[in-house]
Structures are given as C-alpha cells and as structure tokens.
CSV table of C-alpha atoms in Angstrom, one decimal:
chain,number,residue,atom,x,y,z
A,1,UNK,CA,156.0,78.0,75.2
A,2,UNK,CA,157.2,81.0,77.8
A,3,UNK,CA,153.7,81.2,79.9
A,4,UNK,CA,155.1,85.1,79.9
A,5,UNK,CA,154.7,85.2,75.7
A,6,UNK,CA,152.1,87.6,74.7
A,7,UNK,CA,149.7,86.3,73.4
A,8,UNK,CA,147.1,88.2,70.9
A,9,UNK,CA,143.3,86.8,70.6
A,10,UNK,CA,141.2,88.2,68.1
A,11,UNK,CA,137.2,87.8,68.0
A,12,UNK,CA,134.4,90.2,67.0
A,13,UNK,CA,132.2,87.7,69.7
A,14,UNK,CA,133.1,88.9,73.4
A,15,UNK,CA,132.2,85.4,74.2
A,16,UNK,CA,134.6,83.4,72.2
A,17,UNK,CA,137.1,86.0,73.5
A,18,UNK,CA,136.3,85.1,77.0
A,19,UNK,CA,136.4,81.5,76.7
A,20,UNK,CA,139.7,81.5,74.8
A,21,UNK,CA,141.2,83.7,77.5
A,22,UNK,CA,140.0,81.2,80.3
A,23,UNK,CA,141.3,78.3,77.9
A,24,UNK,CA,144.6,79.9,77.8
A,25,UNK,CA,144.7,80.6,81.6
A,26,UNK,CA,143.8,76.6,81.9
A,27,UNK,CA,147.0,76.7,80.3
A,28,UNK,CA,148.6,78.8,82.7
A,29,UNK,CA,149.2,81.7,80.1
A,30,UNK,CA,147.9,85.0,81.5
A,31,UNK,CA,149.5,87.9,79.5
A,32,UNK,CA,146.9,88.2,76.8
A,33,UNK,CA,145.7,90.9,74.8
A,34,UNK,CA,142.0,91.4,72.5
A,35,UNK,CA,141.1,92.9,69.5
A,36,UNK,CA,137.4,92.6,68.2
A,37,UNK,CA,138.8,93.1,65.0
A,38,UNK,CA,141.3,92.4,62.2
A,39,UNK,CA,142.1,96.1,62.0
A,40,UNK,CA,142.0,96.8,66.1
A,41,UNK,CA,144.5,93.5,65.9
A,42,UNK,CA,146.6,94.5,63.0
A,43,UNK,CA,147.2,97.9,64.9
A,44,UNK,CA,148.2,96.1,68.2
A,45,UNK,CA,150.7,93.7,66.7
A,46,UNK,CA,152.3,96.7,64.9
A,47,UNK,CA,152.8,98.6,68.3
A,48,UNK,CA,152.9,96.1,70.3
A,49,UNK,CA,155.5,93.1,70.7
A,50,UNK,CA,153.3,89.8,70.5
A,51,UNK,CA,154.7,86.1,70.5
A,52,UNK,CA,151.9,84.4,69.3
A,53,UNK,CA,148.2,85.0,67.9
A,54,UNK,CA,145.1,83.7,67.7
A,55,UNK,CA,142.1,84.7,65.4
A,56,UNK,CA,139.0,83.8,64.1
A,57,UNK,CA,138.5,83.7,60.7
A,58,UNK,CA,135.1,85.4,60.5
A,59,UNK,CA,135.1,89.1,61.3
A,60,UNK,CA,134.4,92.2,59.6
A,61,UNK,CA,135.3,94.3,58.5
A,62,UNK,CA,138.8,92.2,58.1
A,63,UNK,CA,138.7,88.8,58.4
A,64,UNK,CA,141.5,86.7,60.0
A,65,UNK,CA,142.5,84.9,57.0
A,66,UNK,CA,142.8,89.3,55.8
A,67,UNK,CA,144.7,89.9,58.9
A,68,UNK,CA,147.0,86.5,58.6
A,69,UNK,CA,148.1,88.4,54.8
A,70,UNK,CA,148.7,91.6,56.8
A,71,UNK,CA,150.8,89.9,59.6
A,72,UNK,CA,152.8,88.2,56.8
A,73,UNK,CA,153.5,90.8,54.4
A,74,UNK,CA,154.8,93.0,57.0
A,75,UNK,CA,158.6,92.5,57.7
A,76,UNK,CA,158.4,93.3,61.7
A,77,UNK,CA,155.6,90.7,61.8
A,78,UNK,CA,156.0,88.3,59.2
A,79,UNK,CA,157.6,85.2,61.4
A,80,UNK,CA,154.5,85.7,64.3
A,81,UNK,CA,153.3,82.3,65.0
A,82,UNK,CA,149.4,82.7,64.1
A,83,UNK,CA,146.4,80.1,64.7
A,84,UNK,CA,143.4,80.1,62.9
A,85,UNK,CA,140.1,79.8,64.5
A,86,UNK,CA,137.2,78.6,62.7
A,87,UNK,CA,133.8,77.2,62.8
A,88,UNK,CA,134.5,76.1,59.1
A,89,UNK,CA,136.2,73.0,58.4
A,90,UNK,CA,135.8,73.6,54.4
A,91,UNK,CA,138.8,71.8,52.6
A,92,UNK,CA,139.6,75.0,50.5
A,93,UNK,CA,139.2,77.6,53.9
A,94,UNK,CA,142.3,75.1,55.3
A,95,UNK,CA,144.1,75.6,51.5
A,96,UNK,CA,143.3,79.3,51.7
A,97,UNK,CA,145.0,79.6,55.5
A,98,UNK,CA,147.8,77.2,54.7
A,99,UNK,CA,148.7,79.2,51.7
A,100,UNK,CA,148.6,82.5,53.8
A,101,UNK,CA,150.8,81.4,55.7
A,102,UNK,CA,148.8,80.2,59.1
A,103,UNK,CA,151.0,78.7,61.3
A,104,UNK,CA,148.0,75.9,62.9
A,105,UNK,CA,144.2,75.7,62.6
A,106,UNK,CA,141.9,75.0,64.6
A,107,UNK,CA,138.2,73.9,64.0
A,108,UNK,CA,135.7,74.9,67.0
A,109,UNK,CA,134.3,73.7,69.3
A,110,UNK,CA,138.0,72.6,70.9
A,111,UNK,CA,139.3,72.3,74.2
A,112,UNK,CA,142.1,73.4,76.5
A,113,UNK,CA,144.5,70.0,75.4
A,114,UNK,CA,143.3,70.9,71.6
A,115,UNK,CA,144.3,74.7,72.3
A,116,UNK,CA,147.7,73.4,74.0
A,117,UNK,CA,148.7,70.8,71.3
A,118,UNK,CA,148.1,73.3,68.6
A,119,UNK,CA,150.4,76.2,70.4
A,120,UNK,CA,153.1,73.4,71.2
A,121,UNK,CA,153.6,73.1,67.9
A,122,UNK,CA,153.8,76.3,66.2
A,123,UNK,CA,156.5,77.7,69.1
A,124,UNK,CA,158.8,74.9,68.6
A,125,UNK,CA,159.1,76.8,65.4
A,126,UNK,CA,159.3,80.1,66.7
C-alpha cells in the first residue's frame, strides 16, 4: 500500500479511533481521516477522495455494516477497499459483511501485524 493513501477510520469510541490511528502510524501510514459516525463517514468519502476504510461495525445511528451498503451502492465509491472492525466474531455478522461486500474483517482485540496483513490484502486488489 502507498503509505500516502488516505485512509478513512470510522468509530463512535474516540479511543478505538486513537489506537487505530497509532496502529496505522506503526505502520508508517499517516494521512488519515475520522468520522464518529456512519453518516459523518458516508459524507467524507463522498467529498473526499479516500483509498481505503476502516469501520467498526457498532455505531449509531448507522452502523458500519449500513455504511459498507452505502459505500457499495454508490458508483464513485463502490470499488473502496473497506475493513470491518468488530468485537463480534458471530458466524452470520461475517456472512452479513461478506455479502455487503466488506473487503476484510477484522475481530478485536488485534495488533499492528493483524492490521497490516489485513490491509495488504485488500490493496493488492485495489
């Protein structure tokens, strides 16, 4: 990945923000952006021009998995490379994310390597 890709996280807990932002600088990728929400986020991607995103599935009032629909449904954002953060490592939330269209998942807690691995693969494909 181009350490100069923008990069979206998206958290409703400043603290989960925060330590994805210093996992991702581990990772020497500084230009990153926040939302605190599905909608805040879904507005950003539309005006901005982002190369990869990262969400949490639990938020209100959009989740990720409503903001992973919105990202693919809409033409400009559709092929956005998008991992899905969750606490929840229910069979059927992976089904429901995979079928969205997430691009990786990953289960907290994680780690910088876990964080790496997973963003290696889903920009080969970008």
């Amino acid at each position: 990945m181009d350490k100069n890709t923008p990069v979206l996280i998206v958290d409703d807990y400043k603290t989960m923000l925060r330590i994805i932002r210093n996992l991702l600088k581990q990772l020497d990728i500084e230009n990153v952006e926040e939302a605190t929400d599905g909608q805040e986020a879904l507005h950003k991607l539309r005006n901005g021009n982002f190369g990869l995103v990262i969400s949490d599935w639990n938020m209100a009032p959009m989740t990720g998995l409503d903001l992973l629909k919105e990202v693919r449904a809409d033409a400009k954002l559709k092929n956005t490379p998008f991992i899905m953060i969750t606490a929840e490592s229910k069979t059927e939330n992976v089904v429901a994310a995979k079928q969205a269209g997430v691009s990786n998942y990953i289960v907290k807690p994680f780690n910088a390597e876990t964080l790496r691995e997973k963003i290696a693969k889903v920009m080969v494909h970008a």
